[in-house]
Coordinates of C-alpha atoms in Angstrom, one line a residue:
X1 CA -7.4 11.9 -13.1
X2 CA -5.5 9.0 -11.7
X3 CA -2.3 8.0 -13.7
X4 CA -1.9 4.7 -11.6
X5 CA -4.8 3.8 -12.5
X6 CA -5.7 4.8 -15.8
X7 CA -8.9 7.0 -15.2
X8 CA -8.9 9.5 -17.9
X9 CA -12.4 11.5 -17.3
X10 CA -12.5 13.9 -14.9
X11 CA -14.4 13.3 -11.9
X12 CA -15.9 16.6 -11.4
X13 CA -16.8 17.7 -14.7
X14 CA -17.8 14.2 -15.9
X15 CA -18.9 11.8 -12.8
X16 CA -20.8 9.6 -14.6
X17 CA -17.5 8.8 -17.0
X18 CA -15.2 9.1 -14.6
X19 CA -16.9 6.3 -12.3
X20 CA -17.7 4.2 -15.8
X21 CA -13.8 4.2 -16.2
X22 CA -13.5 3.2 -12.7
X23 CA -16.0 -0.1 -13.0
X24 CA -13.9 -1.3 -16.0
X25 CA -10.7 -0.8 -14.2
X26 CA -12.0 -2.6 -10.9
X27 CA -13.5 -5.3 -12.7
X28 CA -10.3 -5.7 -14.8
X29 CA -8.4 -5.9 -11.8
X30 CA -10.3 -8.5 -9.6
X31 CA -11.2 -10.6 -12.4
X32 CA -11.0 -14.4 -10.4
X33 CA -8.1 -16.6 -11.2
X34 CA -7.2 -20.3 -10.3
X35 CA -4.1 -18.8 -8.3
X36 CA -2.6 -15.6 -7.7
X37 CA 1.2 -14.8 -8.5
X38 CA 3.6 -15.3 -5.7
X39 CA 4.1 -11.5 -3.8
X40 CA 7.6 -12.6 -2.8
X41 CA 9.3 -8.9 -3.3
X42 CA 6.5 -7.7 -0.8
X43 CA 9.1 -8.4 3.1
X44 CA 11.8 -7.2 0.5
X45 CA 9.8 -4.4 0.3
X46 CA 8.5 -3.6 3.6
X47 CA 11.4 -4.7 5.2
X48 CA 13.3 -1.7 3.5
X49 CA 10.5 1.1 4.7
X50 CA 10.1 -0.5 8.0
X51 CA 10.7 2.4 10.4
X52 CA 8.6 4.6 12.9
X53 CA 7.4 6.1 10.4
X54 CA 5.7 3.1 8.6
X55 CA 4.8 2.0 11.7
X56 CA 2.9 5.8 13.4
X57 CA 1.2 5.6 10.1
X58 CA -0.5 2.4 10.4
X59 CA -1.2 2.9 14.0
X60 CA -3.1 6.4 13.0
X61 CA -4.6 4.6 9.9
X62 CA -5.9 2.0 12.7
X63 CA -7.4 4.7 14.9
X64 CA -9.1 6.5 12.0
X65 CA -10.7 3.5 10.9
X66 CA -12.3 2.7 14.1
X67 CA -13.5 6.3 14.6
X68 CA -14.7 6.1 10.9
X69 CA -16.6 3.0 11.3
X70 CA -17.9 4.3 14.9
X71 CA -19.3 7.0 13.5
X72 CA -21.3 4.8 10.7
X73 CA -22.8 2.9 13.2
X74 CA -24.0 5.6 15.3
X75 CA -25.5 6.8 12.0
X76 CA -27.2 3.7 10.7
X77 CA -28.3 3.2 14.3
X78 CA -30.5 5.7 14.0
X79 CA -31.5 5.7 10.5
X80 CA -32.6 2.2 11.4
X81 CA -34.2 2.7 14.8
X82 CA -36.1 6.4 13.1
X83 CA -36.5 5.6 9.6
X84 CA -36.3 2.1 8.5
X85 CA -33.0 2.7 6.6
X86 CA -33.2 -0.7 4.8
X87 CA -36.7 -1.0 3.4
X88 CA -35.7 2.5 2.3
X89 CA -32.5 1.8 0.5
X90 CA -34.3 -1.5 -1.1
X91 CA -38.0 0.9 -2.1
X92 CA -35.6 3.3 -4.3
X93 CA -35.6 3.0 -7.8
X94 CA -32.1 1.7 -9.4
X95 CA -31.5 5.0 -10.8
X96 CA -32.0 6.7 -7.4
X97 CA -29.8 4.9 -5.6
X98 CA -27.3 5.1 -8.5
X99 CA -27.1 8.8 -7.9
X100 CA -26.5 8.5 -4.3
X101 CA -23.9 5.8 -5.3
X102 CA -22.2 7.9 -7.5
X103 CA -22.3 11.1 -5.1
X104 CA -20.3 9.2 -2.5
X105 CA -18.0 7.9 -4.2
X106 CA -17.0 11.1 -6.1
X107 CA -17.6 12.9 -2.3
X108 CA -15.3 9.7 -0.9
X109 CA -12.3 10.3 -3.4
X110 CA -11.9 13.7 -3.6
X111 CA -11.5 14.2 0.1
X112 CA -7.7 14.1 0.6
X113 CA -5.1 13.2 -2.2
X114 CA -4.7 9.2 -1.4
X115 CA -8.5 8.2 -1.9
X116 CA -8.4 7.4 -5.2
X117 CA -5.1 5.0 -4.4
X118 CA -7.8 3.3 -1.7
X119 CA -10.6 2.7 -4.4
X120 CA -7.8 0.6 -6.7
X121 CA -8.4 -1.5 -3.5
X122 CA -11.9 -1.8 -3.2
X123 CA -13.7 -3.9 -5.8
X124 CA -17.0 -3.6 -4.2
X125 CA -17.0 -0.3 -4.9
X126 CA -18.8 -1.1 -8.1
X127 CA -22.7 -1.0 -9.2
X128 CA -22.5 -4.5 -10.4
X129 CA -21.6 -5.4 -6.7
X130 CA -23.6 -2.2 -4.9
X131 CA -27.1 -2.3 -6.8
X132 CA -27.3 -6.8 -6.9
X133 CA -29.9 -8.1 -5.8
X134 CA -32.6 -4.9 -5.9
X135 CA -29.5 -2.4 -3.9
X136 CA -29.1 -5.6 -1.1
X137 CA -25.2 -5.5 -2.0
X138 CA -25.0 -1.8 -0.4
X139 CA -26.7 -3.1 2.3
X140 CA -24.2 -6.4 2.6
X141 CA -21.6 -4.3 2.6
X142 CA -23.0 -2.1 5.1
X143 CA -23.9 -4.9 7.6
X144 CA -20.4 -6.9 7.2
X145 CA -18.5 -3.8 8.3
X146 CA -20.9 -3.0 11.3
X147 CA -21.1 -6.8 12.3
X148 CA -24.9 -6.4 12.3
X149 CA -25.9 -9.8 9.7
X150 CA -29.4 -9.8 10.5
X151 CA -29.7 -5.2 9.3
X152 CA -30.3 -4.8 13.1
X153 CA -29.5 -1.8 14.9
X154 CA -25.8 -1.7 15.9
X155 CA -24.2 -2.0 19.1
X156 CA -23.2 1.2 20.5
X157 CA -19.9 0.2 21.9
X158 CA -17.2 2.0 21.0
X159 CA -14.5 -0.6 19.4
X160 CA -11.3 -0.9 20.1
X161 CA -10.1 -2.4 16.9
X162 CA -11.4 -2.0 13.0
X163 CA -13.8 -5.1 11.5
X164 CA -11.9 -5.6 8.2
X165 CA -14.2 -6.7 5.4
X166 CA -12.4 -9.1 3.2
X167 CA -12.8 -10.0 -0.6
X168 CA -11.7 -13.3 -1.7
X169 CA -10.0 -11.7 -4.7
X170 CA -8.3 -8.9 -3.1
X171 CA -6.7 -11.6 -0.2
X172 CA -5.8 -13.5 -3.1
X173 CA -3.8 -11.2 -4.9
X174 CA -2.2 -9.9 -1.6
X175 CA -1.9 -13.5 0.0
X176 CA -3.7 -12.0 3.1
X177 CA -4.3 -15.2 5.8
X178 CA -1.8 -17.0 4.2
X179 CA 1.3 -18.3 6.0
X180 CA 4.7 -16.2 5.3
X181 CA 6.8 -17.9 2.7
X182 CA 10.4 -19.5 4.4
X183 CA 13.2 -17.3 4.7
X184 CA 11.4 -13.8 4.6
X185 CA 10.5 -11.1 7.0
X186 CA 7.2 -12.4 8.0
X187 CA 6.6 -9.1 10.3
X188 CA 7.5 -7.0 7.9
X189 CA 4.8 -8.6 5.5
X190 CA 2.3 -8.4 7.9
X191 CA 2.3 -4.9 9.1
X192 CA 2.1 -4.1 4.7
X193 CA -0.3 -6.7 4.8
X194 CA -2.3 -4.8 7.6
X195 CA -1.7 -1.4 6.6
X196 CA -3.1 -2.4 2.7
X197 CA -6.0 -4.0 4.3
X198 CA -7.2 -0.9 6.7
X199 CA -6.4 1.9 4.1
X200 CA -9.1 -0.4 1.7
X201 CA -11.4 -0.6 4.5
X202 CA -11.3 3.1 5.4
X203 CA -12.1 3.9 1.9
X204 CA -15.2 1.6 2.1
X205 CA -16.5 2.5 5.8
X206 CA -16.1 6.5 4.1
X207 CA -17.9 5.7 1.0
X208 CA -20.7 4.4 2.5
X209 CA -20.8 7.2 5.2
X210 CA -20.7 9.7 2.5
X211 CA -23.8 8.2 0.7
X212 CA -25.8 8.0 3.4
X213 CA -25.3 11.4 3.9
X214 CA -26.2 12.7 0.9
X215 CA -29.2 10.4 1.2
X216 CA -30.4 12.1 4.2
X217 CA -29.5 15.5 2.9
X218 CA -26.2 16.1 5.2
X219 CA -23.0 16.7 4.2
X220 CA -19.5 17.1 6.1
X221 CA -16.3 19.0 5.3
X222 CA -13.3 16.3 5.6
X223 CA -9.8 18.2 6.9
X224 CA -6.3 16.3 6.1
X225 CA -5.2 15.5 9.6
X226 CA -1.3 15.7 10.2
X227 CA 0.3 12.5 11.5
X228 CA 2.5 12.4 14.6
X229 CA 5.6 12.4 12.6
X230 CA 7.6 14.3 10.9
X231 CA 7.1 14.7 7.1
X232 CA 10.9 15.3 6.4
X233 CA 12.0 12.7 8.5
X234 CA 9.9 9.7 7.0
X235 CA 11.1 10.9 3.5
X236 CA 14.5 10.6 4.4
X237 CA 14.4 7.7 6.5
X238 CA 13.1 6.0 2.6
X239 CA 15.4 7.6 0.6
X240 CA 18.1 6.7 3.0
X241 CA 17.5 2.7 2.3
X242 CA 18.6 0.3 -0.7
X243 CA 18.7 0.4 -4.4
X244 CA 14.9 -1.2 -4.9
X245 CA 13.0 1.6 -2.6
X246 CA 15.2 4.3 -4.6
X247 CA 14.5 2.8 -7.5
X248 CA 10.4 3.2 -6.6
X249 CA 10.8 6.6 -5.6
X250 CA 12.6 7.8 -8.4
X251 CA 9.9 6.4 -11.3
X252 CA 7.4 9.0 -12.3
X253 CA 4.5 7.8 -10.2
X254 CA 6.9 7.8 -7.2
X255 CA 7.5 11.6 -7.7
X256 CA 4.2 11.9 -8.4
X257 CA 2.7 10.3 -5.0
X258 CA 5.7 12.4 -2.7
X259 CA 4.3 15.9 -4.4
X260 CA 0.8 15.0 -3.7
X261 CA 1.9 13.5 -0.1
X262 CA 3.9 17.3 0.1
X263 CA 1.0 19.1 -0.9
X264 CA -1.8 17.5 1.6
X265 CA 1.1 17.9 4.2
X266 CA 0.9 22.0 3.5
X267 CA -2.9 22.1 3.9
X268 CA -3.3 19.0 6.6
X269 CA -3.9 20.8 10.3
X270 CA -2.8 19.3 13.6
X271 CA -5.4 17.7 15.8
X272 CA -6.0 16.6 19.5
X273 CA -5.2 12.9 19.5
X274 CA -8.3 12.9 22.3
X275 CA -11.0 14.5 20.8
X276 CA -10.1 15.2 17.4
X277 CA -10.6 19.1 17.2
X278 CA -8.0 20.6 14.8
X279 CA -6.0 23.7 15.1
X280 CA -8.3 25.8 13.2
X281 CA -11.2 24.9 15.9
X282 CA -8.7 26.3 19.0
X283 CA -10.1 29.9 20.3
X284 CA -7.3 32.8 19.3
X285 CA -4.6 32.9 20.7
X286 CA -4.7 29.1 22.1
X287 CA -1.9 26.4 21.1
X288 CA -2.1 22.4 21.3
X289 CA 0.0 21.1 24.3
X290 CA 2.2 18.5 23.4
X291 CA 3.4 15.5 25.2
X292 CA 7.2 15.8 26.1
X293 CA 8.4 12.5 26.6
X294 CA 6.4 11.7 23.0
X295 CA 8.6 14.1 21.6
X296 CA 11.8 12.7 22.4
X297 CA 11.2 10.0 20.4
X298 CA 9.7 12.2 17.0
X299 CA 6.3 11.8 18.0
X300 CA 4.1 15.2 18.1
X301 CA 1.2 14.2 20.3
X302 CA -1.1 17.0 20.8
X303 CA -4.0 17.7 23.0
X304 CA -6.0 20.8 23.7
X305 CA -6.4 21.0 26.7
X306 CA -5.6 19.0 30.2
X307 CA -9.1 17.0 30.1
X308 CA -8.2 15.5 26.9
X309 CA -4.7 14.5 28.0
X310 CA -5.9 12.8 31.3
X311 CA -8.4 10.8 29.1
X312 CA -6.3 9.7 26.2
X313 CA -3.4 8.8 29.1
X314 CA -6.4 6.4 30.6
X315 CA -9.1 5.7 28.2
X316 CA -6.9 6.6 24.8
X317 CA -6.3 4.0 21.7
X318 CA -4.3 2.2 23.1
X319 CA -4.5 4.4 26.5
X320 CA -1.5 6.6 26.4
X321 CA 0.3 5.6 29.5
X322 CA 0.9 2.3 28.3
X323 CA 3.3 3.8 24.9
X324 CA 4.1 7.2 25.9
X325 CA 7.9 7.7 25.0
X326 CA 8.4 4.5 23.4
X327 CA 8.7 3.6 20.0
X328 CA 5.8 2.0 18.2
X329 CA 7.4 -1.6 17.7
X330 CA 6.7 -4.1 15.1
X331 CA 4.2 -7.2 16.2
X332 CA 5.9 -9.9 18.2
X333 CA 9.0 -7.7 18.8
X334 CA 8.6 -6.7 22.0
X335 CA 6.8 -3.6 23.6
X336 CA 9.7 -1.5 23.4
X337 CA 11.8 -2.4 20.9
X338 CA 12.6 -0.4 18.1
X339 CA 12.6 -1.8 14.4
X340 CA 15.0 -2.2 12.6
X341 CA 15.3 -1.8 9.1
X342 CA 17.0 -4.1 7.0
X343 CA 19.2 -2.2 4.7
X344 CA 22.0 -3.4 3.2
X345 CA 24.2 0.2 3.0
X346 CA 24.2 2.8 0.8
X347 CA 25.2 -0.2 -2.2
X348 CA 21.8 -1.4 -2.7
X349 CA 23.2 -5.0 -2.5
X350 CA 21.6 -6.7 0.3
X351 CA 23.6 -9.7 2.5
X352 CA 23.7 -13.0 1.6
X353 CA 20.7 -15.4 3.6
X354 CA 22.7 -17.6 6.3
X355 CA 23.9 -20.7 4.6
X356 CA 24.2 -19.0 1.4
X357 CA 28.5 -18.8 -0.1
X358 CA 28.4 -16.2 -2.9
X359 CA 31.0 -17.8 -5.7
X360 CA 34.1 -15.7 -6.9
X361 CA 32.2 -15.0 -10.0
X362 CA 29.4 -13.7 -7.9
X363 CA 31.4 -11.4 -5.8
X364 CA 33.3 -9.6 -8.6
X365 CA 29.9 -8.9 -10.1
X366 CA 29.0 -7.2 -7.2
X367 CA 31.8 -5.4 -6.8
X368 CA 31.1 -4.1 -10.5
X369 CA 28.2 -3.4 -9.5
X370 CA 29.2 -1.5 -6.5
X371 CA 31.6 0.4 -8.5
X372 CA 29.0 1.7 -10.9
X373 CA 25.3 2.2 -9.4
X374 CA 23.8 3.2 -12.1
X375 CA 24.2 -0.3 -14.0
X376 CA 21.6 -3.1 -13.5
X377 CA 24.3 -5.6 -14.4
X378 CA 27.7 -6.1 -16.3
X379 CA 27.8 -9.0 -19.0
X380 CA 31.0 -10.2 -18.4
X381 CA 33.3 -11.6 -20.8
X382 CA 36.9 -13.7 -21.1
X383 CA 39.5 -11.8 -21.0
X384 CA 40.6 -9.7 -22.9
X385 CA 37.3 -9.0 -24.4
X386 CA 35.3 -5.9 -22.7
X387 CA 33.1 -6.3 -19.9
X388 CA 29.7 -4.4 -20.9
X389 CA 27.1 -2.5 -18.0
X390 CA 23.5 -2.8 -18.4
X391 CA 21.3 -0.2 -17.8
X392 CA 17.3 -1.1 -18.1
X393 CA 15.5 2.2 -19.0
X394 CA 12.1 1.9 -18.7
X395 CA 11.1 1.7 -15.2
X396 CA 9.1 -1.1 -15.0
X397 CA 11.5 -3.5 -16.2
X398 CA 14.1 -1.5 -14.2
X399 CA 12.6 -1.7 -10.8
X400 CA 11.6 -5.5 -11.4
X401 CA 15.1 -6.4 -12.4
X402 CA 16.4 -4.9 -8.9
X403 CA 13.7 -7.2 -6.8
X404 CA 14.6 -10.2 -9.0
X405 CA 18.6 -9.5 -8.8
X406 CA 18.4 -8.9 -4.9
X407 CA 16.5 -11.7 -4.2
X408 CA 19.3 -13.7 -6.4
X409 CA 21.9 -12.9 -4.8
X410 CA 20.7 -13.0 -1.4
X411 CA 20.3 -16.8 -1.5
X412 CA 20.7 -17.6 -5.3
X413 CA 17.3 -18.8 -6.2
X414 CA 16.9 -20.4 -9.2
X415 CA 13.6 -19.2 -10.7
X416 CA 15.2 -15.5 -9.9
X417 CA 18.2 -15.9 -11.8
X418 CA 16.1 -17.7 -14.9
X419 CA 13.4 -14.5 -14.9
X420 CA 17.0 -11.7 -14.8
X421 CA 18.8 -14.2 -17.6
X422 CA 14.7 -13.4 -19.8
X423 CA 15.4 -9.3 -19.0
X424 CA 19.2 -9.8 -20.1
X425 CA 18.6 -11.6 -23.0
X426 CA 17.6 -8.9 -25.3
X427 CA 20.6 -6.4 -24.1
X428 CA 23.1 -9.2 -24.3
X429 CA 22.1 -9.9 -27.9
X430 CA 22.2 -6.4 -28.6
X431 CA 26.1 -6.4 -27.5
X432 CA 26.9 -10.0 -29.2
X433 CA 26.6 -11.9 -26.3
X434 CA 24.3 -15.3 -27.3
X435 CA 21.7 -16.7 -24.6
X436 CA 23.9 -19.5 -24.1
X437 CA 27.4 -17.4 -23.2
X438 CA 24.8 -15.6 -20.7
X439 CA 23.3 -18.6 -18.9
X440 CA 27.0 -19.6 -18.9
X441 CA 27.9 -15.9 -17.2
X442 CA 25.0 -16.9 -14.4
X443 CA 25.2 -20.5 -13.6
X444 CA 29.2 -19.8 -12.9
X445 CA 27.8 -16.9 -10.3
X446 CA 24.2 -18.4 -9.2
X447 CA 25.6 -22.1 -8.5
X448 CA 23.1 -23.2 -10.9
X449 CA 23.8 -26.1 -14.0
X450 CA 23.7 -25.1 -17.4
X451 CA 21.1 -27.5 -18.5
X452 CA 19.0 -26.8 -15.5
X453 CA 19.1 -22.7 -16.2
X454 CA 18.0 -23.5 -19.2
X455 CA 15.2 -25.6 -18.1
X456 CA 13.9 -23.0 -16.2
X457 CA 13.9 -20.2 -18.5
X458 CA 12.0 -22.5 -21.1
X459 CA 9.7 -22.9 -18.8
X460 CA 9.5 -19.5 -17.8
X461 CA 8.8 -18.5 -21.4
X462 CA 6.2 -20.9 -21.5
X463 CA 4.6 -20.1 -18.4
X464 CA 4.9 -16.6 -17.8
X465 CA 4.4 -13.2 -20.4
X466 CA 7.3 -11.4 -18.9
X467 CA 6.3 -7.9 -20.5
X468 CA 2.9 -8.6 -18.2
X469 CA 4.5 -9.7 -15.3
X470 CA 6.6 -6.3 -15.3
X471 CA 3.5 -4.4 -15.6
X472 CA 1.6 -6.7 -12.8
X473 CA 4.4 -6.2 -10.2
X474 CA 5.4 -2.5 -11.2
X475 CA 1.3 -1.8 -10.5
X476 CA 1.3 -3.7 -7.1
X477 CA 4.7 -1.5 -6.4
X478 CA 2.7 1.6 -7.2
X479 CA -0.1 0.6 -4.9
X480 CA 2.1 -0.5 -2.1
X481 CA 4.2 2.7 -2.3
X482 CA 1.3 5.3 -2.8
X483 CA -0.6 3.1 -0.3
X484 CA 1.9 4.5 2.5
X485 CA 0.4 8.3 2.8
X486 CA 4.0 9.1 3.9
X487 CA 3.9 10.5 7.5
X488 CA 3.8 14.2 7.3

């Protein structure tokens, strides 16, 4: 079962449920729209778990998908070339190829703890999309990932970089190809962007591999490989950053995805970054050797023996000589240079954007806020009324406050400060406080008329269900968040 998602039916007892479940979902999920919402919290995000260890995992994400989709094509090239795959696939019955279907996707997901996370990325994962056209979707999907649009056999160069399918609806949603919005983190959004798109494009290059397969009466026993970093470290290097990423990891599906990350840790075995053999595959009494000046810097690069070491340091991914003892560094930074994560301290309150003064009002409600962490925000009142704290309970609304309120006060944007005045409303009628008095509280601290506040939050009522944006963000949270795998 899958709480982010929703599937209720078990996937081993009940396939055929469990994957019924799953085509609802998807097709809920990736139903077209005009336009998609506006991911602005996603380089608030990133920036905050931008480290090495964000940054080993995509790189190792990146390798796996070319070996993945290296392997598929040495597979279809023979299928092809010895048994007309295609003219197969097509002869089957629908119900046929609906079992094979169904086996790889169940063979797919349960294979280490994150897979299922992968499919809520994958909409083409379903038989409306597989079996169109007589089964000549699996085969699309096949050919787009192989770069082989004519079925033909393909090339048997080994590549150096992932093809990543993309899905009009899925770039929609997460803005991929699209140019960064002003004043954010644009490298920061593009290494999430990147690391969203392979882990979806792993999970559809395995899938398919799994199916055919079955298909051909094979099978193949898939061992959690542990990631140059350390498990420990990467947690703490997230817990260690602002209120929002504290407030994702404390929710119920943050807990959730660190046990299950904890667990594939315990049974996930090193491997040799050359050839891939694992620990258990080493003869008795035989140890990986590591690479020392990778180690200085927290990475645990392992080979099994010299041969493998002299070829990953000349023919490696990139070949090793070329990053051995540096840092991984984010895209356009530099070769060597380190990231650096944008925290704001151990307040939660990022700084203010250049240009942006934050009023009096502003800066004694962050001091307030300061002084009590556990508040989302204090309704403040004349003197000598009471100033009251707001705490949002549930977490949805809690952890889309905190992206809305940093976003306000780090440059005072208006349609921010109208969508926390919507999520204050309700507690400040509760304590007495009319809408009015509120939107007085924030246009004094935002910068923002009165009458122009209140303009926006019409509009925002008209425009926007709040309760369903909540739920819309909080699910893109959860996906971003258990989308990471933390490094073990």
């Amino acid at each position: 079962m899958d709480p982010s998602s929703g599937i209720k039916a078990d996937r081993e007892k009940n396939p055929q449920q469990w994957n019924k479940e799953w085509e609802a979902y998807l097709a809920k999920k990736f139903k077209p729209l005009p336009s998609y919402p506006d991911l602005w919290f996603l380089s608030d995000f990133s920036s905050q778990i931008l480290g090495q260890g964000m940054l080993v995992s995509t790189e190792e994400r990146r390798k796996e998908l070319c070996i993945m989709q290296n392997d598929l094509a040495q597979l279809v090239a023979v299928a092809r070339q010895t048994d007309h795959l295609d003219s197969k696939w097509l002869s089957m019955s629908p119900e046929t190829r609906a079992e094979y279907i169904l086996k790889g996707l169940v063979i797919s997901s349960r294979a280490v703890s994150d897979m299922d996370v992968r499919r809520q990325l994958c909409p083409e994962t379903t038989s409306t999309f597989l079996q169109r056209d007589g089964g000549k979707g699996f085969l699309d999907l096949l050919n787009t990932i192989l770069d082989t649009p004519n079925g033909e056999a393909p090339s048997e160069e080994l590549r150096a970089e992932p093809i990543l399918v993309s899905h009009p609806v899925f770039d929609g949603i997460w803005h991929i190809g699209e140019p960064c919005p002003a004043g954010e983190n644009e490298a920061a959004r593009n290494v999430m962007q990147n690391h969203i798109c392979v882990s979806r494009n792993f999970y559809l290059a395995f899938f398919l591999w799994n199916t055919l397969l079955n298909m051909y009466g094979m099978s193949q026993n898939c061992v959690a490989i542990k990631l140059p970093t350390s498990f420990n470290e990467s947690l703490r290097e997230i817990k260690n950053l602002e209120g929002f990423a504290k407030a994702v990891l404390s929710t119920k599906d943050g807990k959730r995805v660190i046990r299950e990350n904890k667990s594939t840790y315990s049974e996930a075995e090193r491997a040799c970054v050359s050839c891939s053999k694992v620990s258990s595959q080493l003869p008795e009494g035989m140890n990986f050797l590591r690479c020392s000046k990778c180690m200085g810097v927290g990475r645990k690069v392992m080979y099994c023996n010299k041969d493998c070491q002299l070829n990953d340091w000349k023919h490696g991914n990139p070949p090793h000589k070329t990053i051995c003892g540096k840092p991984y560094a984010v895209p356009g930074e530099g070769p060597n240079s380190i990231p650096v994560q944008q925290s704001s301290g151990s307040s939660g309150i990022p700084p203010p954007d250049p240009g942006f003064i934050r009023s009096p009002e502003l800066v004694y409600q962050l001091a307030l806020l300061q002084d009590t962490p556990h508040i989302s925000y204090v309704l403040t009142q004349p003197y000598p009324e009471p100033d009251h704290g707001v705490a949002l309970q549930y977490r949805e609304g809690k952890i889309t406050f905190e992206i809305w309120k940093n976003r306000a006060v780090r440059n005072g944007d208006r349609r921010a400060v109208a969508m926390m005045c919507d999520m204050l409303e309700h507690s400040a009628a509760c304590l007495g406080m009319s809408k009015a008095r509120l939107m007085l509280q924030l246009s004094k601290e935002y910068g923002i008329p009165v009458s122009e506040l209140a303009e926006l939050c019409k509009k925002s009522e008209k425009t926007t269900d709040i309760e369903q944006k909540t739920k819309d963000i909080d699910r893109l949270v959860a996906e971003l968040y258990a989308s990471l795998n933390l490094p073990d």
